[in-house]
PDB file of C-alpha atoms in Angstrom:
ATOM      1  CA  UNK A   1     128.400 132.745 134.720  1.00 81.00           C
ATOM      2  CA  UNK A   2     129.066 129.063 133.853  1.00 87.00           C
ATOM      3  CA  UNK A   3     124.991 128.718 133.443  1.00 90.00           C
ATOM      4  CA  UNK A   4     125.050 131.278 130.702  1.00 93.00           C
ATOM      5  CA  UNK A   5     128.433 129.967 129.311  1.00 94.00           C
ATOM      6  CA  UNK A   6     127.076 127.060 128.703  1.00 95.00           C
ATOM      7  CA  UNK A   7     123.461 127.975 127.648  1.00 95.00           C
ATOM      8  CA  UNK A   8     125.331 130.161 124.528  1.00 95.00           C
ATOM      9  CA  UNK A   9     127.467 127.448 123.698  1.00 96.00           C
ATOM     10  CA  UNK A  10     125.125 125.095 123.485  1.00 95.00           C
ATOM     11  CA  UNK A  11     122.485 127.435 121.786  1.00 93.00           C
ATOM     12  CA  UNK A  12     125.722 128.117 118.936  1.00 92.00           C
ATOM     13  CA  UNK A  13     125.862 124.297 119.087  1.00 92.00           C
ATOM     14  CA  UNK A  14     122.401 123.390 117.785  1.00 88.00           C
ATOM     15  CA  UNK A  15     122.353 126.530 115.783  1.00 85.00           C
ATOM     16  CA  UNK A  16     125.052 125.293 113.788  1.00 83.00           C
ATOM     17  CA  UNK A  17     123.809 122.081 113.412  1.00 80.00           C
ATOM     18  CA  UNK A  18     120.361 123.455 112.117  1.00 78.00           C
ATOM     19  CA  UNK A  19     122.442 125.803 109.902  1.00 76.00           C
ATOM     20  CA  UNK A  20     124.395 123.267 108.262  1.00 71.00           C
ATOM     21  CA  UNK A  21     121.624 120.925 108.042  1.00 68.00           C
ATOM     22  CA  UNK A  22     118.057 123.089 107.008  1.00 62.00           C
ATOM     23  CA  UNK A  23     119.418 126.823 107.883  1.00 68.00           C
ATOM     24  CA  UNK A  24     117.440 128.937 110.411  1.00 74.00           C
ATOM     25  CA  UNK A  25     120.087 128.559 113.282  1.00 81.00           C
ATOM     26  CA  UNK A  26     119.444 132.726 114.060  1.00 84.00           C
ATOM     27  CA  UNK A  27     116.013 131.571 115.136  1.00 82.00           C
ATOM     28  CA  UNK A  28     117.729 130.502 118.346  1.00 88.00           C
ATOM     29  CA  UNK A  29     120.944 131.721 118.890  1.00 92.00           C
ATOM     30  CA  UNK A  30     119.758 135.682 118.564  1.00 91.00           C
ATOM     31  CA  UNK A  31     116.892 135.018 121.126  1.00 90.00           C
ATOM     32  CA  UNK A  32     119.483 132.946 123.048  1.00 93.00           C
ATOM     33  CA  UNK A  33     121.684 136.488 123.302  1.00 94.00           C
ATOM     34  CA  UNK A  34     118.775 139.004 124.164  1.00 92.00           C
ATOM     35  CA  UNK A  35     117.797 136.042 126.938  1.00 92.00           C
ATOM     36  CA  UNK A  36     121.269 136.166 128.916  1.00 94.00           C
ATOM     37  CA  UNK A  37     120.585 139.883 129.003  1.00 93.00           C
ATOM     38  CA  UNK A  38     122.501 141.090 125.625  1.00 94.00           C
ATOM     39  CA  UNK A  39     120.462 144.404 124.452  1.00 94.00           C
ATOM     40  CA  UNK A  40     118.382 144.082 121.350  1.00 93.00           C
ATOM     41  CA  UNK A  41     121.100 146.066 118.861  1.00 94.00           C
ATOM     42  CA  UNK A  42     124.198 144.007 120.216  1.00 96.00           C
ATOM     43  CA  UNK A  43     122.556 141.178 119.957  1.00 94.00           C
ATOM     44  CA  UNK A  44     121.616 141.403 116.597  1.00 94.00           C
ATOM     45  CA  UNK A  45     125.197 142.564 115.946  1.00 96.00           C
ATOM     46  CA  UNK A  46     126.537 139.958 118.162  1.00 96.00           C
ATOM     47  CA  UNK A  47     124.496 137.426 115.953  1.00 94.00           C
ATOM     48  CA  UNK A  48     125.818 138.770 113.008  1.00 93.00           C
ATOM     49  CA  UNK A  49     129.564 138.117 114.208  1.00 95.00           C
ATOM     50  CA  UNK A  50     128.684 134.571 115.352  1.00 92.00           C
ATOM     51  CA  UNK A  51     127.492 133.337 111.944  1.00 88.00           C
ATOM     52  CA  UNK A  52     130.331 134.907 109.446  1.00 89.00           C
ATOM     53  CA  UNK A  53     132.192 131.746 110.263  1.00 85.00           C
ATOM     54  CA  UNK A  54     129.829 129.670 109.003  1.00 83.00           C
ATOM     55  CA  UNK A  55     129.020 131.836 105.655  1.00 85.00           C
ATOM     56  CA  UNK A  56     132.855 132.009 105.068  1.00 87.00           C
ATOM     57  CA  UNK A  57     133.363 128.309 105.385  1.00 82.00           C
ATOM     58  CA  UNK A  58     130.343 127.620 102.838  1.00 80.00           C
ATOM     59  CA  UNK A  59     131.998 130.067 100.475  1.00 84.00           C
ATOM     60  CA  UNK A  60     135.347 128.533 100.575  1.00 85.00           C
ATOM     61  CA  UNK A  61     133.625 125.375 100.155  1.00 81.00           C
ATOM     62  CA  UNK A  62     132.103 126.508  96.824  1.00 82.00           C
ATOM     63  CA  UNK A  63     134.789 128.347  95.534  1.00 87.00           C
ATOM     64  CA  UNK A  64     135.571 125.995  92.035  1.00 88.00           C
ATOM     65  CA  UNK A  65     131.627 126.356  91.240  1.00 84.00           C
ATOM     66  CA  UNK A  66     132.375 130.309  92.247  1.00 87.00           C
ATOM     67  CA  UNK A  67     135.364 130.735  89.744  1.00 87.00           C
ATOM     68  CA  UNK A  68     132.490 129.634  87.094  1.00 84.00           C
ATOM     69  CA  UNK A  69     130.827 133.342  87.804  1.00 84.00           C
ATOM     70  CA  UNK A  70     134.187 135.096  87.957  1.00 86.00           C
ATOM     71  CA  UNK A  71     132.585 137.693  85.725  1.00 88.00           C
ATOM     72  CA  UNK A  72     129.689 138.710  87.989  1.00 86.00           C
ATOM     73  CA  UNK A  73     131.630 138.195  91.021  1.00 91.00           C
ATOM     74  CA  UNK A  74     132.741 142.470  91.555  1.00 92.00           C
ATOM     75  CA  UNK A  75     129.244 143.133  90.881  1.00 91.00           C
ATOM     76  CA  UNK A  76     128.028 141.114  93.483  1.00 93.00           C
ATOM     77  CA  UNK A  77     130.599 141.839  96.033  1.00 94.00           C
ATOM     78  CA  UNK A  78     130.501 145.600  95.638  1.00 96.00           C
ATOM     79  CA  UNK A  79     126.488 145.634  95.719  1.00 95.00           C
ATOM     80  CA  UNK A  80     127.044 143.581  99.135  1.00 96.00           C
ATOM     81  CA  UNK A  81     129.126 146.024 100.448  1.00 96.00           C
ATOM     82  CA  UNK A  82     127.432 148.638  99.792  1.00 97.00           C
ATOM     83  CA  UNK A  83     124.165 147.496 100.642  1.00 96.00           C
ATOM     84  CA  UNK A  84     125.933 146.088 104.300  1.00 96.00           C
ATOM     85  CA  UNK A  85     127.202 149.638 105.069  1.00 97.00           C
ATOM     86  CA  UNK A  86     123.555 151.203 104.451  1.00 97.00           C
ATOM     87  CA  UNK A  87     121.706 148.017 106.595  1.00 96.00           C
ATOM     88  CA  UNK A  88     124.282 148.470 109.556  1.00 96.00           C
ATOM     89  CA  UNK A  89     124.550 152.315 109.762  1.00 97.00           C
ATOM     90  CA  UNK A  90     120.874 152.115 109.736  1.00 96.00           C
ATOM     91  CA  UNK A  91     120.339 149.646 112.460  1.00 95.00           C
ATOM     92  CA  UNK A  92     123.274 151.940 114.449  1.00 96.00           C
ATOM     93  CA  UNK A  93     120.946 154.599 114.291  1.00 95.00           C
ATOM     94  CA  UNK A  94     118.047 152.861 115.048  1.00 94.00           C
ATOM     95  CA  UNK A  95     116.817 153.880 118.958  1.00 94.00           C
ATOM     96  CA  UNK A  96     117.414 150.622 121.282  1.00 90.00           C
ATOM     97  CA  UNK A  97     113.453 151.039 121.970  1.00 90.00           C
ATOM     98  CA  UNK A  98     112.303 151.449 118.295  1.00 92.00           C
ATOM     99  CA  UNK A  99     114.454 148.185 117.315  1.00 90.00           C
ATOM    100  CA  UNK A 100     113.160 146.183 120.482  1.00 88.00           C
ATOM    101  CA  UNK A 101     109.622 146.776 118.492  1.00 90.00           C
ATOM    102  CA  UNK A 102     110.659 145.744 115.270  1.00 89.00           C
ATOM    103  CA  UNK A 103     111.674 143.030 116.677  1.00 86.00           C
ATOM    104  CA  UNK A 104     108.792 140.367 116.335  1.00 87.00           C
ATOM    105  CA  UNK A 105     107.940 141.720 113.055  1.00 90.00           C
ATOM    106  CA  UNK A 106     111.866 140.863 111.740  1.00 86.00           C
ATOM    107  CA  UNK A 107     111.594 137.617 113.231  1.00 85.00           C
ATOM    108  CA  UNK A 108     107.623 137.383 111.632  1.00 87.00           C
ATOM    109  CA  UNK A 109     109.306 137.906 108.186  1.00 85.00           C
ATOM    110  CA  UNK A 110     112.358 136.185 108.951  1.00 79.00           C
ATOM    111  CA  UNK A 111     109.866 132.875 109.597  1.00 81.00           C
ATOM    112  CA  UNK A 112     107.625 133.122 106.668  1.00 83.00           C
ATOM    113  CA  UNK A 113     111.012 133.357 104.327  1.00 77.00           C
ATOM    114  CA  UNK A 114     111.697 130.363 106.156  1.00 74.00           C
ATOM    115  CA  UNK A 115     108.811 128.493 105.584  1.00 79.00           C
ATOM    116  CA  UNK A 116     107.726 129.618 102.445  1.00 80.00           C
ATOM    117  CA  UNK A 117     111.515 130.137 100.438  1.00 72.00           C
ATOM    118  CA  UNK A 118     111.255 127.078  98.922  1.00 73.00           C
ATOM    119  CA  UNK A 119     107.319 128.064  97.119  1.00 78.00           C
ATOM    120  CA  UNK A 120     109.366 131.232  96.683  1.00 74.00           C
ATOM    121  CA  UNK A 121     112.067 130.284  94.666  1.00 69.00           C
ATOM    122  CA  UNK A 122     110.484 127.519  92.436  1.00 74.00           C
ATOM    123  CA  UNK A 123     108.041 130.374  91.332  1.00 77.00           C
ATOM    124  CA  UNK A 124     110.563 132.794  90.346  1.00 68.00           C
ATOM    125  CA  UNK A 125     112.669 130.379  88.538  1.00 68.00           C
ATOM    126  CA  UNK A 126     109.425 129.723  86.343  1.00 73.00           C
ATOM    127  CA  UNK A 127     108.976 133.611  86.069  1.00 68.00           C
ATOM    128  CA  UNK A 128     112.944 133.729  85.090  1.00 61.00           C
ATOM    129  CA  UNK A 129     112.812 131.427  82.505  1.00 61.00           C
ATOM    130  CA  UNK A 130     109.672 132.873  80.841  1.00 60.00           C
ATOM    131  CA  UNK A 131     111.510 136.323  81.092  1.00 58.00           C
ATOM    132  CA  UNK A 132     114.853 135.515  79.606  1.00 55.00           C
ATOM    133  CA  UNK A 133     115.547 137.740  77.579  1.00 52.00           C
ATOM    134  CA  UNK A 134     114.883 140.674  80.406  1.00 52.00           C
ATOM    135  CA  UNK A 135     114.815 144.139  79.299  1.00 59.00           C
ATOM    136  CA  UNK A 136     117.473 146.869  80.614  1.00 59.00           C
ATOM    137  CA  UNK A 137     114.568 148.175  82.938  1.00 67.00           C
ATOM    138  CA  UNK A 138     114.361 144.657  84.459  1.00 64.00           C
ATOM    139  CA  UNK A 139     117.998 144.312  84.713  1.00 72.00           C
ATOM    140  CA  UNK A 140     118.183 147.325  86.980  1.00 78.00           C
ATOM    141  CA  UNK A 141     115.668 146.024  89.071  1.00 79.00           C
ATOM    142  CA  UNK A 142     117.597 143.129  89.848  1.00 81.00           C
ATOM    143  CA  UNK A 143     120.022 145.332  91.253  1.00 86.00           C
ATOM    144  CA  UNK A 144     118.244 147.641  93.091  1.00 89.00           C
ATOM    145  CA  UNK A 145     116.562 144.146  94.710  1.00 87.00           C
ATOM    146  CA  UNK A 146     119.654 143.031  95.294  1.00 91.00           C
ATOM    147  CA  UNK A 147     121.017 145.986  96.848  1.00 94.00           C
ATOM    148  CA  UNK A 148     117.513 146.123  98.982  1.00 92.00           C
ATOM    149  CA  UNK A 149     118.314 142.197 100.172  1.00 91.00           C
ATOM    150  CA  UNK A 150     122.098 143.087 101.367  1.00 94.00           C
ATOM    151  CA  UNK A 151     120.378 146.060 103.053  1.00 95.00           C
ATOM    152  CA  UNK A 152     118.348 144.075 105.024  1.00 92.00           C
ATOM    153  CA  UNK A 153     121.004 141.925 105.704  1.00 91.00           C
ATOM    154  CA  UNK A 154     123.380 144.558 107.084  1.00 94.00           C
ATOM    155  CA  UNK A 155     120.332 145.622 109.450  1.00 94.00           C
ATOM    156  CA  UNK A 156     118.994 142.089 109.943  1.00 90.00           C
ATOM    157  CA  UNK A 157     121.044 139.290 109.668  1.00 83.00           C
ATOM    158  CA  UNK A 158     118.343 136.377 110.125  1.00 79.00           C
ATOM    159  CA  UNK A 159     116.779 134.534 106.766  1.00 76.00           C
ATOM    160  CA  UNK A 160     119.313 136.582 104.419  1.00 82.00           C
ATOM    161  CA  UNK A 161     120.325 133.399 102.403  1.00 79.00           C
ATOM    162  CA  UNK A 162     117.156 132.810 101.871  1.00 78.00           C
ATOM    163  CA  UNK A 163     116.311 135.921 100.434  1.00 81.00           C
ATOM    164  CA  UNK A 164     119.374 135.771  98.783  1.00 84.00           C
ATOM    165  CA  UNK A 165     117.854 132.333  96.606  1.00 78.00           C
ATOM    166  CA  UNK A 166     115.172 134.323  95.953  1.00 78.00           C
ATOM    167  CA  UNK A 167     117.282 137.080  93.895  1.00 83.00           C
ATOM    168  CA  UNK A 168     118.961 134.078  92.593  1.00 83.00           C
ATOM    169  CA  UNK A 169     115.931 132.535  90.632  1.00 77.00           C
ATOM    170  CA  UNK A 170     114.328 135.546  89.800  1.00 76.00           C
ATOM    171  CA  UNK A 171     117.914 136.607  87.957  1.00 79.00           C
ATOM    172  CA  UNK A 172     117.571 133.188  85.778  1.00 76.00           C
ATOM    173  CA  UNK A 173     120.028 131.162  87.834  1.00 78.00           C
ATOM    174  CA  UNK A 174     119.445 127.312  87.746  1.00 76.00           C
ATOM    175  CA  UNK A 175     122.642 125.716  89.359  1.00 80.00           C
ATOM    176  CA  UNK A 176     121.924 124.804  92.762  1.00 75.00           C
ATOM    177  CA  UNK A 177     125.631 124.407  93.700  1.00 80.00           C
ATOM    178  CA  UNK A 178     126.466 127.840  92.178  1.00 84.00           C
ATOM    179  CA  UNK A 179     123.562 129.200  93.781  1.00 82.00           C
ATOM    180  CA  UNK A 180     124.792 128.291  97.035  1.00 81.00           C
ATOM    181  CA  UNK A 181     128.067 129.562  96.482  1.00 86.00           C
ATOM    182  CA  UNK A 182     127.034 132.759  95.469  1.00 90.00           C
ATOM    183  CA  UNK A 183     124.339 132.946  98.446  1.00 86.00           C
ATOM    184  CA  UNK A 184     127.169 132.515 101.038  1.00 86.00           C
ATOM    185  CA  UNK A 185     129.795 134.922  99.036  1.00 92.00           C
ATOM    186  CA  UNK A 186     127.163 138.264  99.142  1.00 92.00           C
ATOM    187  CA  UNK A 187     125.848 136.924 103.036  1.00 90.00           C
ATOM    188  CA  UNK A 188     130.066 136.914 103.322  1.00 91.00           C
ATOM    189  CA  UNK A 189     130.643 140.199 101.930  1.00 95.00           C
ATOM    190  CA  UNK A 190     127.565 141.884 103.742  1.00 95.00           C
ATOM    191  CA  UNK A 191     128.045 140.419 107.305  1.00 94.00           C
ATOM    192  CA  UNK A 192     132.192 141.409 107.122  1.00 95.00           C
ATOM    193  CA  UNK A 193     131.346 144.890 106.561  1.00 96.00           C
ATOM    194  CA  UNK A 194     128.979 145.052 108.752  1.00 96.00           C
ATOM    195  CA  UNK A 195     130.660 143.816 111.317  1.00 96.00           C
ATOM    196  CA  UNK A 196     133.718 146.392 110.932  1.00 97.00           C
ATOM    197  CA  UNK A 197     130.954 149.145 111.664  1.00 97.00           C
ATOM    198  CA  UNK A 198     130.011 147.421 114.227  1.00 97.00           C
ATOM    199  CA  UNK A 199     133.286 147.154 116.020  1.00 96.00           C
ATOM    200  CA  UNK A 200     133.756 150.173 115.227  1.00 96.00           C
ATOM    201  CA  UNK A 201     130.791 151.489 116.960  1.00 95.00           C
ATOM    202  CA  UNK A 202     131.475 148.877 119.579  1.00 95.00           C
ATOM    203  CA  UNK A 203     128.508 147.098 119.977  1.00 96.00           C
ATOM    204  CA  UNK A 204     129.172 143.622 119.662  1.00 96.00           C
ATOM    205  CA  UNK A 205     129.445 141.399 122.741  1.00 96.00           C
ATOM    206  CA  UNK A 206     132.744 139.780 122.154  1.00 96.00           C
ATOM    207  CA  UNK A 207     132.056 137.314 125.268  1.00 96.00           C
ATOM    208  CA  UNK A 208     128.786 136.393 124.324  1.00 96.00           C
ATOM    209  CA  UNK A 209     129.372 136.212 120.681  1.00 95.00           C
ATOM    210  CA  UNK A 210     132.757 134.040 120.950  1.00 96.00           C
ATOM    211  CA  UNK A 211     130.622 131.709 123.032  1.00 96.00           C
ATOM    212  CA  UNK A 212     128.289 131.221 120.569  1.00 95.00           C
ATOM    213  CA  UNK A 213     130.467 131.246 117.899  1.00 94.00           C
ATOM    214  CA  UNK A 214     132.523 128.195 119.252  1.00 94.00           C
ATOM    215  CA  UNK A 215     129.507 126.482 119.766  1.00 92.00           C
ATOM    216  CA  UNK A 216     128.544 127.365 115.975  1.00 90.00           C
ATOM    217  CA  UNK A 217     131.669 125.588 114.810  1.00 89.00           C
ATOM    218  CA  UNK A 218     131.318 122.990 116.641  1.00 89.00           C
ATOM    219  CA  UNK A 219     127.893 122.019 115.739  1.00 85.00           C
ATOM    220  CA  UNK A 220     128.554 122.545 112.294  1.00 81.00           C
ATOM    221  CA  UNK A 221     131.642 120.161 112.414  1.00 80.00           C
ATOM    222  CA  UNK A 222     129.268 117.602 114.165  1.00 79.00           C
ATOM    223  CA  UNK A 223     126.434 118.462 111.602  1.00 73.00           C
ATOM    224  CA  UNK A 224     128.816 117.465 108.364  1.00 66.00           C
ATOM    225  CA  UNK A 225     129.353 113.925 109.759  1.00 65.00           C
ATOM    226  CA  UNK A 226     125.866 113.477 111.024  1.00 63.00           C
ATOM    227  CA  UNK A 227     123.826 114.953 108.345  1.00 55.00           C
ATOM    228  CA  UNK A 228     123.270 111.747 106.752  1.00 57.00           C
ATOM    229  CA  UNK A 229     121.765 110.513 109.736  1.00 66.00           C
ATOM    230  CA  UNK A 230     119.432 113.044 110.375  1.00 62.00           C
ATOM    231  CA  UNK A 231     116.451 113.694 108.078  1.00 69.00           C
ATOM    232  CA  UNK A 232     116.286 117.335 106.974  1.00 65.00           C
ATOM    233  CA  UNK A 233     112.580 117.726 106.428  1.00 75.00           C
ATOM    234  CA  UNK A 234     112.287 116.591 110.614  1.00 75.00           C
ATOM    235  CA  UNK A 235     115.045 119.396 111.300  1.00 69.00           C
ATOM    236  CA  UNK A 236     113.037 122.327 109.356  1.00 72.00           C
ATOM    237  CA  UNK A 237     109.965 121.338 110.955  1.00 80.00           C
ATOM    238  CA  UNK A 238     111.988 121.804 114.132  1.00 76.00           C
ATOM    239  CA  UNK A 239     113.031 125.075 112.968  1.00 73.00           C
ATOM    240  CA  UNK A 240     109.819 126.213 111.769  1.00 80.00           C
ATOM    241  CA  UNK A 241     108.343 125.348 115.162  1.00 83.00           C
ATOM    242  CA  UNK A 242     110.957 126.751 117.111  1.00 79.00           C
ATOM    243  CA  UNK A 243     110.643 129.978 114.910  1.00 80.00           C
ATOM    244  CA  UNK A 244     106.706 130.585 115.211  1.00 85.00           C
ATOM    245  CA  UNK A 245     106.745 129.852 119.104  1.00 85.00           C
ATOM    246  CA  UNK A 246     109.864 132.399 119.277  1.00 82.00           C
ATOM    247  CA  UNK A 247     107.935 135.145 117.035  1.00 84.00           C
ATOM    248  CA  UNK A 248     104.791 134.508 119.435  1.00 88.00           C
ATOM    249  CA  UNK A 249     106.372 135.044 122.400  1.00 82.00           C
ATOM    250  CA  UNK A 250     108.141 138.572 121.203  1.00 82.00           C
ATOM    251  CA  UNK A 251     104.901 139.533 119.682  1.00 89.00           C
ATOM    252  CA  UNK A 252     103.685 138.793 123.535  1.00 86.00           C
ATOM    253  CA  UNK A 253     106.524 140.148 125.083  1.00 81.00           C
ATOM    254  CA  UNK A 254     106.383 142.978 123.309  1.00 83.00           C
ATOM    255  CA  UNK A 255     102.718 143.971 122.667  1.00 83.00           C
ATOM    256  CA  UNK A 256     100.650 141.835 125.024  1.00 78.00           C
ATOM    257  CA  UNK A 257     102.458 141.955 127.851  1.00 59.00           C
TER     258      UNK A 257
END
C-alpha cells in the first residue's frame, strides 16, 4: 500500500510538472492508474478527476483576458457541456473489454496531437486568416467541431487542450493568452460534467485519484517556480518519448502479447 501510495503521488507529481511546463502529464499519470491495478474505464475517469484542478487553476488564472470574450463565453460553455455529457455517457457505456482495445489507439492519437499540435495550429491560423470572412455554412462547422472536440474530451480526457488550440486557430483566434484561457475554460466545463456522471455512476477511484491529484498540485506548485529553470523544448521531448514508448507497449500489451 505505501509502494503504490507513493508511486501515484509521485506519478501526479511529475505529471503536473510536465503539465504546467509542456502539457502531456495524462501520458503518465493514466498509465500510472491502470498499472496499480485501476480498470481501464475508472482510470480514465479517475484521470479525468485528477486533472480538473489543474484546468480550473489555469482558468482562474486567465480570467481578465477571459472577460475580453464575455460574449462568446455561454456559447462555449454550453457546447462543453453538452458535448461532456455525450463523451462520458458514451465511455459509461462502452464494455470494459471494448475500451481496454481502444486504448492504444486513444493514446496513438493522443501522441501525434502532441507532437504535431504545434504544425497543427500554425496551419489553421493561416487557413483562418485567408477565410475571414467565413460563410454561415462554415460557422456551423465550427460548432459541430467544437462540439465533436468536447465529445472526445468527455470520453477521453488526454490531449483535449490541444485539440482545443486547434478549434481555436481554425475559428480566427490570434491571442495566445486568450487562447489559453479559453482552452482551459471548455477543458473546465467538459471535465466538471463529466465527472458528475461519473460519480454518479461511481466509477472513479477516489483513493487513487486523490493520490494523484495531490501529487498534481504539488508538482504544478513546484513547476511555477522552476519553470524558468527548466527548458521546455527538453521537457516535450521527454513527453513525446515517454508517450510513444507508453503507446508501444499498449499496442504490445494489447495486440502482440
Amino acid at each position: 500500500m505505501l509502494f503504490e501510495a507513493l508511486f501515484l503521488f509521485l506519478a501526479g507529481f511529475f505529471g503536473g510538472v510536465v503539465n504546467s511546463i509542456a502539457g502531456g502529464g495524462s501520458f503518465i499519470t493514466f498509465p500510472a492508474l491502470l498499472f496499480v491495478g485501476v480498470s481501464p474505464i475508472s482510470a480514465n475517469a479517475t484521470n479525468t478527476f485528477s486533472s480538473c484542478s489543474g484546468y480550473m487553476r489555469g482558468a482562474y488564472a486567465f480570467r481578465n483576458e477571459l472577460s475580453a470574450h464575455r460574449n462568446e463565453l455561454p456559447r462555449f460553455i454550453l457546447l462543453s457541456l453538452l458535448g461532456g455529457i455525450v463523451g462520458a455517457w458514451l465511455l459509461l457505456q462502452t464494455p470494459e473489454t471494448l475500451f481496454r482495445e481502444a486504448i492504444p489507439w486513444l493514446l496513438l492519437f493522443a501522441t501525434l496531437l502532441f507532437i504535431f499540435g504545434g504544425w497543427i495550429n500554425r496551419t489553421l491560423k493561416r487557413m483562418a486568416s485567408a477565410h475571414r470572412h467565413a460563410s454561415s455554412i462554415g460557422k456551423l462547422l465550427l460548432l459541430l467541431f467544437l462540439l465533436g472536440i468536447c465529445i472526445y474530451g468527455g470520453f477521453f480526457n488526454a490531449g483535449l487542450v490541444i485539440v482545443i488550440l486547434s478549434y481555436l486557430a481554425l475559428a480566427g483566434h490570434t491571442d495566445i493568452n486568450a487562447m489559453n484561457g479559453l482552452k482551459l475554460l471548455v477543458s473546465t466545463v467538459v471535465s466538471l460534467i463529466a465527472i458528475a456522471l461519473f460519480i454518479f455512476d461511481g466509477v472513479i477511484a477516489w483513493y487513487e485519484g486523490t493520490l494523484v491529484l495531490l501529487g498534481t498540485l504539488a508538482g504544478g506548485y513546484v513547476a511555477a517556480h522552476a519553470a524558468r529553470r527548466l527548458p521546455q523544448r527538453l521537457v516535450r521531448q521527454f513527453v513525446i518519448l515517454a508517450s510513444v514508448l507508453i503507446t508501444g507497449y499498449f499496442f504490445y500489451d494489447i495486440y502482440g502479447a
